XYZ file of C-alpha atoms in Angstrom:
490
model
C 98.110 77.220 87.930
C 95.588 74.900 89.810
C 91.789 73.235 89.765
C 89.612 73.766 91.955
C 86.207 71.397 92.491
C 82.759 72.901 92.482
C 79.042 72.224 93.231
C 77.373 69.425 91.993
C 74.039 70.058 89.415
C 70.876 69.841 92.399
C 69.541 66.548 91.486
C 72.273 65.111 90.343
C 73.970 62.174 91.775
C 77.523 62.082 90.711
C 79.415 58.713 89.912
C 81.160 57.136 92.362
C 84.786 58.653 92.281
C 86.567 61.415 94.459
C 86.260 65.041 94.116
C 88.879 67.057 93.972
C 88.813 67.992 97.695
C 91.969 70.994 96.832
C 93.612 72.731 94.217
C 96.297 70.347 92.689
C 98.756 71.825 90.412
C 98.480 69.710 86.963
C 100.852 71.474 84.117
C 99.759 72.221 81.299
C 100.420 74.449 78.733
C 97.481 77.096 78.994
C 96.291 78.432 81.976
C 93.163 78.532 83.227
C 91.676 81.902 85.014
C 89.635 82.340 87.178
C 86.265 80.185 87.071
C 87.477 77.671 84.597
C 89.337 74.351 84.579
C 92.447 73.355 82.237
C 92.835 69.198 82.416
C 93.691 66.219 80.620
C 90.626 63.806 80.547
C 91.298 60.457 81.991
C 91.689 57.816 79.662
C 88.693 54.776 80.026
C 85.608 53.175 77.932
C 84.252 56.799 77.616
C 86.305 58.545 76.068
C 89.902 58.472 74.562
C 92.665 61.116 76.388
C 92.286 64.422 74.400
C 96.000 65.678 73.395
C 95.427 69.221 72.994
C 93.303 69.162 76.884
C 89.851 69.987 78.034
C 88.837 73.897 79.053
C 85.649 73.459 80.750
C 83.394 76.303 83.330
C 82.284 75.705 86.655
C 79.113 74.190 87.771
C 80.273 70.813 86.690
C 81.873 68.270 89.525
C 85.180 67.197 88.918
C 86.889 63.670 89.406
C 90.552 63.525 90.815
C 91.416 61.699 87.737
C 89.652 64.810 84.945
C 86.435 64.478 83.674
C 85.380 62.538 80.246
C 84.297 64.512 77.443
C 80.867 62.323 78.156
C 80.803 63.294 81.552
C 81.316 66.932 80.239
C 78.583 67.328 77.686
C 76.405 65.136 80.063
C 76.888 67.994 83.134
C 76.029 70.511 80.203
C 72.898 68.632 79.401
C 71.442 68.669 82.918
C 72.738 71.799 83.710
C 70.549 72.413 80.224
C 67.599 70.732 81.622
C 67.272 72.816 84.729
C 66.834 76.190 83.089
C 63.687 77.644 83.888
C 61.137 76.968 81.767
C 57.809 79.851 81.282
C 55.959 79.077 85.025
C 51.886 79.965 84.966
C 53.040 82.917 86.851
C 56.008 84.714 85.090
C 54.718 87.072 82.617
C 55.437 86.079 78.757
C 58.515 87.317 77.510
C 60.456 87.661 81.030
C 63.866 87.243 80.290
C 66.050 84.118 82.047
C 69.296 86.530 83.279
C 72.619 84.173 82.219
C 74.912 87.034 82.945
C 75.308 87.296 78.611
C 74.946 91.054 79.207
C 78.533 91.100 81.472
C 80.247 90.151 77.424
C 80.366 94.561 76.900
C 83.044 94.217 80.461
C 84.806 91.065 78.755
C 85.201 92.640 75.449
C 86.376 95.834 77.139
C 88.626 93.385 79.004
C 90.036 91.759 76.174
C 90.843 95.012 74.576
C 93.005 96.267 77.701
C 95.187 92.448 77.036
C 96.043 93.451 73.784
C 97.182 96.641 74.650
C 99.228 95.234 77.518
C 100.165 92.067 76.261
C 102.700 91.106 73.353
C 100.854 89.791 69.923
C 100.458 85.830 71.716
C 97.850 87.828 74.175
C 95.499 89.806 71.588
C 92.063 89.396 71.488
C 91.321 89.001 68.084
C 94.760 87.595 66.858
C 96.772 89.563 64.220
C 94.331 91.762 62.451
C 95.482 95.735 62.053
C 93.788 97.522 65.461
C 91.018 99.252 63.178
C 90.106 96.174 61.452
C 89.960 94.488 64.827
C 87.490 97.218 66.308
C 85.318 97.282 63.409
C 84.561 93.778 62.715
C 85.156 92.018 66.181
C 84.669 94.364 69.254
C 82.243 97.012 67.509
C 79.597 93.966 65.896
C 79.713 92.230 69.374
C 78.778 95.392 71.167
C 75.769 95.980 68.378
C 74.352 92.584 69.405
C 74.638 92.710 72.924
C 72.635 96.188 72.578
C 70.480 94.673 70.122
C 69.239 91.968 72.512
C 69.369 94.133 75.677
C 67.113 96.526 74.391
C 64.781 93.574 72.584
C 65.060 90.552 74.273
C 61.732 91.221 75.791
C 59.580 91.298 72.820
C 61.402 88.842 71.322
C 60.605 86.673 74.331
C 56.653 86.865 74.355
C 54.025 84.580 73.566
C 53.547 85.520 69.508
C 49.713 85.063 68.690
C 48.512 83.057 65.756
C 45.672 82.540 63.374
C 43.549 79.897 64.714
C 41.676 77.429 61.876
C 38.386 75.516 61.984
C 40.298 73.057 64.380
C 41.048 76.139 67.335
C 38.498 77.967 66.562
C 37.970 77.165 70.589
C 41.152 77.512 71.772
C 44.013 79.853 72.613
C 46.570 79.450 69.613
C 50.165 81.407 70.273
C 53.389 80.110 70.204
C 56.415 80.256 73.456
C 59.607 80.637 72.844
C 60.861 77.896 75.095
C 65.330 77.608 74.919
C 66.408 74.843 73.102
C 68.498 73.593 75.871
C 72.071 72.818 75.068
C 73.482 74.311 72.155
C 77.485 73.727 71.130
C 78.722 76.959 69.111
C 81.894 75.822 66.661
C 83.354 79.378 65.757
C 86.145 79.641 62.760
C 89.262 81.606 63.335
C 89.017 84.790 60.688
C 86.358 86.112 62.680
C 87.147 84.954 65.867
C 85.802 87.117 68.204
C 82.866 88.011 66.496
C 81.696 84.500 65.037
C 82.308 83.684 68.754
C 80.399 85.820 70.786
C 77.597 86.531 68.219
C 75.772 83.527 68.512
C 77.163 83.324 72.184
C 74.987 86.062 72.544
C 72.004 84.331 71.054
C 72.349 81.310 72.923
C 72.379 82.706 76.054
C 70.288 85.126 75.817
C 67.244 82.925 74.610
C 68.100 80.751 77.817
C 70.348 78.084 76.483
C 73.618 76.126 78.072
C 76.348 76.623 76.069
C 79.340 74.133 74.954
C 82.117 76.692 73.193
C 84.740 75.412 70.875
C 86.451 78.252 69.172
C 89.185 77.399 66.352
C 92.527 75.694 67.732
C 94.024 78.172 65.032
C 93.584 81.789 66.283
C 95.036 80.548 69.700
C 95.423 84.377 70.607
C 91.393 84.473 70.884
C 91.053 81.176 72.045
C 93.795 81.820 74.931
C 91.791 84.739 75.684
C 88.783 83.283 75.964
C 89.825 80.170 78.066
C 91.644 82.791 80.511
C 88.979 85.726 80.941
C 85.323 84.474 79.607
C 84.822 82.499 83.050
C 84.981 86.022 85.220
C 81.931 87.289 83.668
C 79.476 84.742 82.188
C 77.197 83.296 84.503
C 79.524 80.330 84.782
C 76.784 77.425 85.295
C 75.762 78.225 82.232
C 78.824 77.247 79.534
C 81.832 75.071 78.754
C 84.947 75.678 76.751
C 86.132 72.938 74.674
C 89.759 73.229 73.479
C 91.340 70.767 70.612
C 91.643 70.151 67.306
C 90.326 68.129 64.296
C 90.185 65.042 66.088
C 88.270 66.444 69.148
C 85.759 68.349 67.575
C 85.004 64.697 65.869
C 84.479 63.665 69.212
C 82.541 66.371 70.522
C 80.323 65.941 67.872
C 79.769 62.198 68.641
C 77.604 63.252 71.673
C 74.130 64.895 71.383
C 72.936 68.456 71.830
C 69.509 70.634 71.053
C 71.123 72.893 68.861
C 74.856 73.183 66.621
C 75.981 76.497 65.845
C 78.989 75.931 62.995
C 80.575 78.286 60.788
C 83.628 77.370 58.591
C 84.119 75.563 55.565
C 81.376 73.702 53.562
C 83.967 70.450 54.034
C 83.787 70.735 57.534
C 79.640 71.298 57.417
C 78.913 68.409 55.862
C 80.867 66.583 58.707
C 78.800 68.616 61.200
C 75.901 68.191 59.833
C 75.742 64.491 59.323
C 76.392 64.420 62.858
C 73.712 66.362 63.709
C 71.503 64.043 61.033
C 72.156 60.782 63.838
C 70.234 62.731 66.709
C 67.808 65.087 64.637
C 69.602 67.862 66.102
C 68.823 71.499 64.247
C 71.951 73.063 62.471
C 73.046 76.939 61.481
C 75.662 76.416 59.022
C 77.201 79.772 57.129
C 79.779 77.889 55.105
C 80.996 80.615 52.669
C 81.270 80.301 49.132
C 82.816 81.995 46.063
C 80.884 85.799 46.127
C 80.688 87.000 42.574
C 81.272 90.709 41.424
C 79.833 91.674 38.287
C 80.858 95.023 37.143
C 79.221 96.554 34.408
C 80.509 98.777 31.665
C 78.111 102.191 33.065
C 79.768 102.424 36.017
C 82.656 104.980 37.715
C 85.676 102.989 37.792
C 87.345 104.421 40.985
C 84.807 104.374 42.936
C 84.037 100.575 42.148
C 87.808 99.716 43.056
C 87.573 101.654 46.543
C 84.692 99.443 47.467
C 86.057 96.088 45.808
C 89.615 96.847 46.928
C 88.573 97.736 50.793
C 86.060 94.408 51.315
C 88.471 92.187 49.333
C 91.783 93.277 51.103
C 89.900 93.807 54.666
C 91.086 91.278 57.315
C 94.055 90.200 54.079
C 90.808 88.805 52.545
C 89.993 86.239 55.031
C 86.034 87.230 54.798
C 83.661 85.021 54.025
C 81.239 87.533 52.658
C 84.330 89.192 50.346
C 84.253 89.758 46.306
C 85.955 86.195 45.249
C 85.989 87.038 41.521
C 84.855 90.105 39.225
C 83.053 89.319 35.868
C 83.648 92.524 33.377
C 84.312 93.303 30.110
C 87.449 93.343 29.028
C 87.100 97.200 28.214
C 85.705 97.774 31.784
C 88.704 95.801 32.942
C 90.775 97.891 31.386
C 89.577 101.001 33.297
C 89.565 99.146 36.405
C 92.823 97.848 36.889
C 94.630 101.422 37.277
C 91.917 102.378 39.454
C 92.653 99.133 41.465
C 96.315 100.113 41.656
C 94.988 103.472 42.917
C 92.621 101.930 45.473
C 95.784 99.853 47.118
C 98.218 102.593 47.192
C 95.811 104.705 48.833
C 94.960 102.071 51.979
C 98.098 100.914 52.326
C 100.901 103.297 50.291
C 103.763 102.241 47.712
C 104.868 98.976 50.052
C 101.969 97.188 51.445
C 104.121 95.151 53.373
C 105.383 97.522 56.041
C 101.277 98.792 56.252
C 100.357 99.052 59.697
C 96.418 98.264 57.994
C 97.197 95.093 56.348
C 97.238 91.856 58.357
C 99.080 88.715 57.734
C 97.953 85.009 56.175
C 96.733 83.241 60.098
C 99.316 80.117 59.108
C 101.697 78.608 57.050
C 99.644 76.196 56.403
C 96.835 78.851 54.268
C 100.011 80.779 52.930
C 100.930 77.820 51.016
C 97.451 77.079 50.017
C 97.057 81.046 48.703
C 100.599 80.586 47.103
C 99.786 78.091 44.638
C 96.621 80.425 43.487
C 99.083 82.786 42.291
C 100.085 80.615 39.273
C 96.318 81.004 37.714
C 96.464 83.809 34.670
C 98.305 86.496 34.891
C 99.489 88.902 38.010
C 98.416 92.493 36.936
C 98.853 94.013 40.561
C 100.518 92.821 43.290
C 101.903 89.335 43.222
C 104.612 89.600 46.115
C 105.484 87.177 48.283
C 107.198 86.299 51.943
C 106.278 83.144 53.603
C 108.594 83.726 56.896
C 106.092 86.831 57.459
C 103.081 85.040 56.727
C 102.927 88.184 53.386
C 100.441 87.696 50.815
C 100.091 91.786 48.897
C 96.819 92.910 47.561
C 97.044 90.698 44.343
C 94.997 91.191 41.170
C 95.036 88.216 38.657
C 93.653 88.839 34.733
C 93.108 86.041 31.933
C 91.723 83.441 34.417
C 90.088 80.906 33.135
C 87.001 79.016 34.484
C 89.198 75.825 35.218
C 91.800 77.697 36.509
C 92.500 76.429 40.471
C 91.634 80.194 41.660
C 88.133 79.796 40.293
C 87.808 75.687 41.882
C 87.711 77.245 45.608
C 87.250 80.003 47.794
C 89.789 81.967 47.880
C 89.954 83.241 51.084
C 92.687 85.186 50.698
C 94.086 88.823 49.233
C 94.099 87.834 45.441
C 91.162 89.204 43.413
C 90.709 87.117 40.253
C 89.440 89.279 36.772
C 87.313 86.882 34.163
C 86.362 88.506 30.969
C 82.731 88.150 30.553
C 80.684 89.784 26.731
C 77.528 90.573 28.400
C 75.441 90.570 31.786
C 73.808 87.954 30.587
C 76.663 85.342 30.454
C 77.508 86.992 33.591
C 74.227 85.542 34.876
C 74.273 82.408 33.433
C 78.116 81.661 34.759
C 76.727 82.366 38.424
C 73.830 80.395 38.040
C 75.702 77.155 36.588
C 77.610 77.134 40.035
C 77.474 76.623 43.883
C 75.023 79.637 45.438
C 77.359 81.866 46.683
C 77.085 83.837 50.122
C 76.475 87.510 48.594
C 76.604 88.972 45.246
C 77.931 92.203 44.699
C 76.485 94.392 41.180
C 77.804 97.814 40.434
C 76.269 99.780 37.641
C 74.735 103.269 37.647
C 71.448 101.572 35.178
C 68.709 100.575 37.924
C 67.920 97.891 35.770
C 71.255 96.055 36.039
C 70.835 95.245 39.963
C 66.912 94.788 39.372
C 68.129 91.731 36.853
C 70.390 90.441 39.618
C 67.782 90.033 41.806
C 65.628 88.595 39.891
C 67.700 86.160 37.869
C 70.261 84.799 40.766
C 69.725 83.876 44.352
C 72.688 84.561 46.482
C 72.004 85.272 50.220
C 71.074 88.069 49.627
C 72.065 89.971 46.670
C 73.588 93.469 47.457
C 73.772 96.839 44.586
C 76.915 98.158 45.100
C 77.660 98.384 48.694
C 79.959 95.819 49.681
C 80.317 93.660 52.725
C 76.469 94.989 53.431
C 75.187 91.234 53.167
C 76.692 90.151 56.700
C 74.617 92.470 58.663
C 71.439 91.050 57.133
C 69.256 88.024 57.016
C 69.537 85.361 55.270
C 66.820 83.553 53.045
C 68.394 80.155 54.053
C 70.462 79.635 50.272
C 71.021 75.868 49.694
C 75.468 75.368 50.836
C 76.272 78.524 51.807
C 73.379 79.471 54.991
C 71.457 78.037 57.306
C 69.066 79.546 59.923
C 69.639 82.668 61.970
C 71.356 83.531 64.625
C 69.001 85.377 66.850
C 67.238 84.918 69.861
C 64.607 84.104 68.573
C 65.834 81.622 66.475
C 67.380 79.800 69.072
C 64.328 78.983 71.345
C 61.817 76.538 70.221
């Protein structure tokens, strides 16, 4: 593996250090593919050395001693400032090409790499193939196609109503790129939640610094090796590293930040963005309640809840996090949940090809600690060496139990008993607002009551996992802003 020098950004005076004249072997743990560089940055006053190394796309001039983190960000900012804005001789709404439609070819190449290699080379990590196709590749293809069909309309000038002060003016909104966008992606859907915001940012004409999760090493590797072959390489850089490197990255000024992850890290991201008055999109998840009314078909409810709760081994931000129902409904729901789990994963879920594994030992140990809450009614089997936790249902759970104090993010479903619909609404409204809310009932009045008295993002009666496809109004902690190109352009 070697490195190569790339042409300078037009109009930019480089610092007085020598440019790499030829390929030089550096010996890094992660080889870079064509059109990318993996190099350790130099230590010095601009930044300390990053132990995880640094991967950046071309379009940047690289010094012999390696670029600092600050230098990479500055060059991306210069590239963003050189993005073409709308000119007088351009038609309004004319898209700014960035090569992002080629992301579809990247997805196909990633899938081929997954088929041809072992676990460490997979595109979407330790997910079953069907889940990966549905939740990662399929959604990304849909997002690319959506942007291709609608981008020209999204970018058109938007006429606005005039008031007394603007009666003699031409009043319209013209969309322009923010500039340099930072995308910090999570590990649970590392392809989907990396490429979907990337499509929006590039389609809107921005340059992007991409920070994939260091936990999903499979996807991180594929993004590093394969993605630079398919994008306009002057408009993005990929940064590798852990929490320390992410913290150093956030010290720099960006024009927009897109973050998906936990509320704890979301606070850090928002505080860092506030220092530069940088607008942000935060998608933070939450404990999503699922109310099951007495008037419902328990097997239908169980099928939908089990599918969404245990999809991707429960590591989904919009999955039902706990169930609220009466004791009588619980008695009918438990055998139905057992039937659904058997139907989806067989008599022995551990050997089922449709059940994934927990992402890491750290998360496995956290989830194993939650199994002590209440009483295990279904499942509960674990194998730390395989990061395996069986699809589990807990009963006799109290509000003060650990499993109710944090987002579970695993294949564990606690059931809490409530005496009435009003008690369930009161319980939810006294907690932090969730990302999604589910209500199952054959009565039309129950879902209507939820929409009128509770706030989630958004409220959905019956079909689970629908909120991931819906526009969000931006509730308190769960989600802020949105991802499509019209929202990533001023």
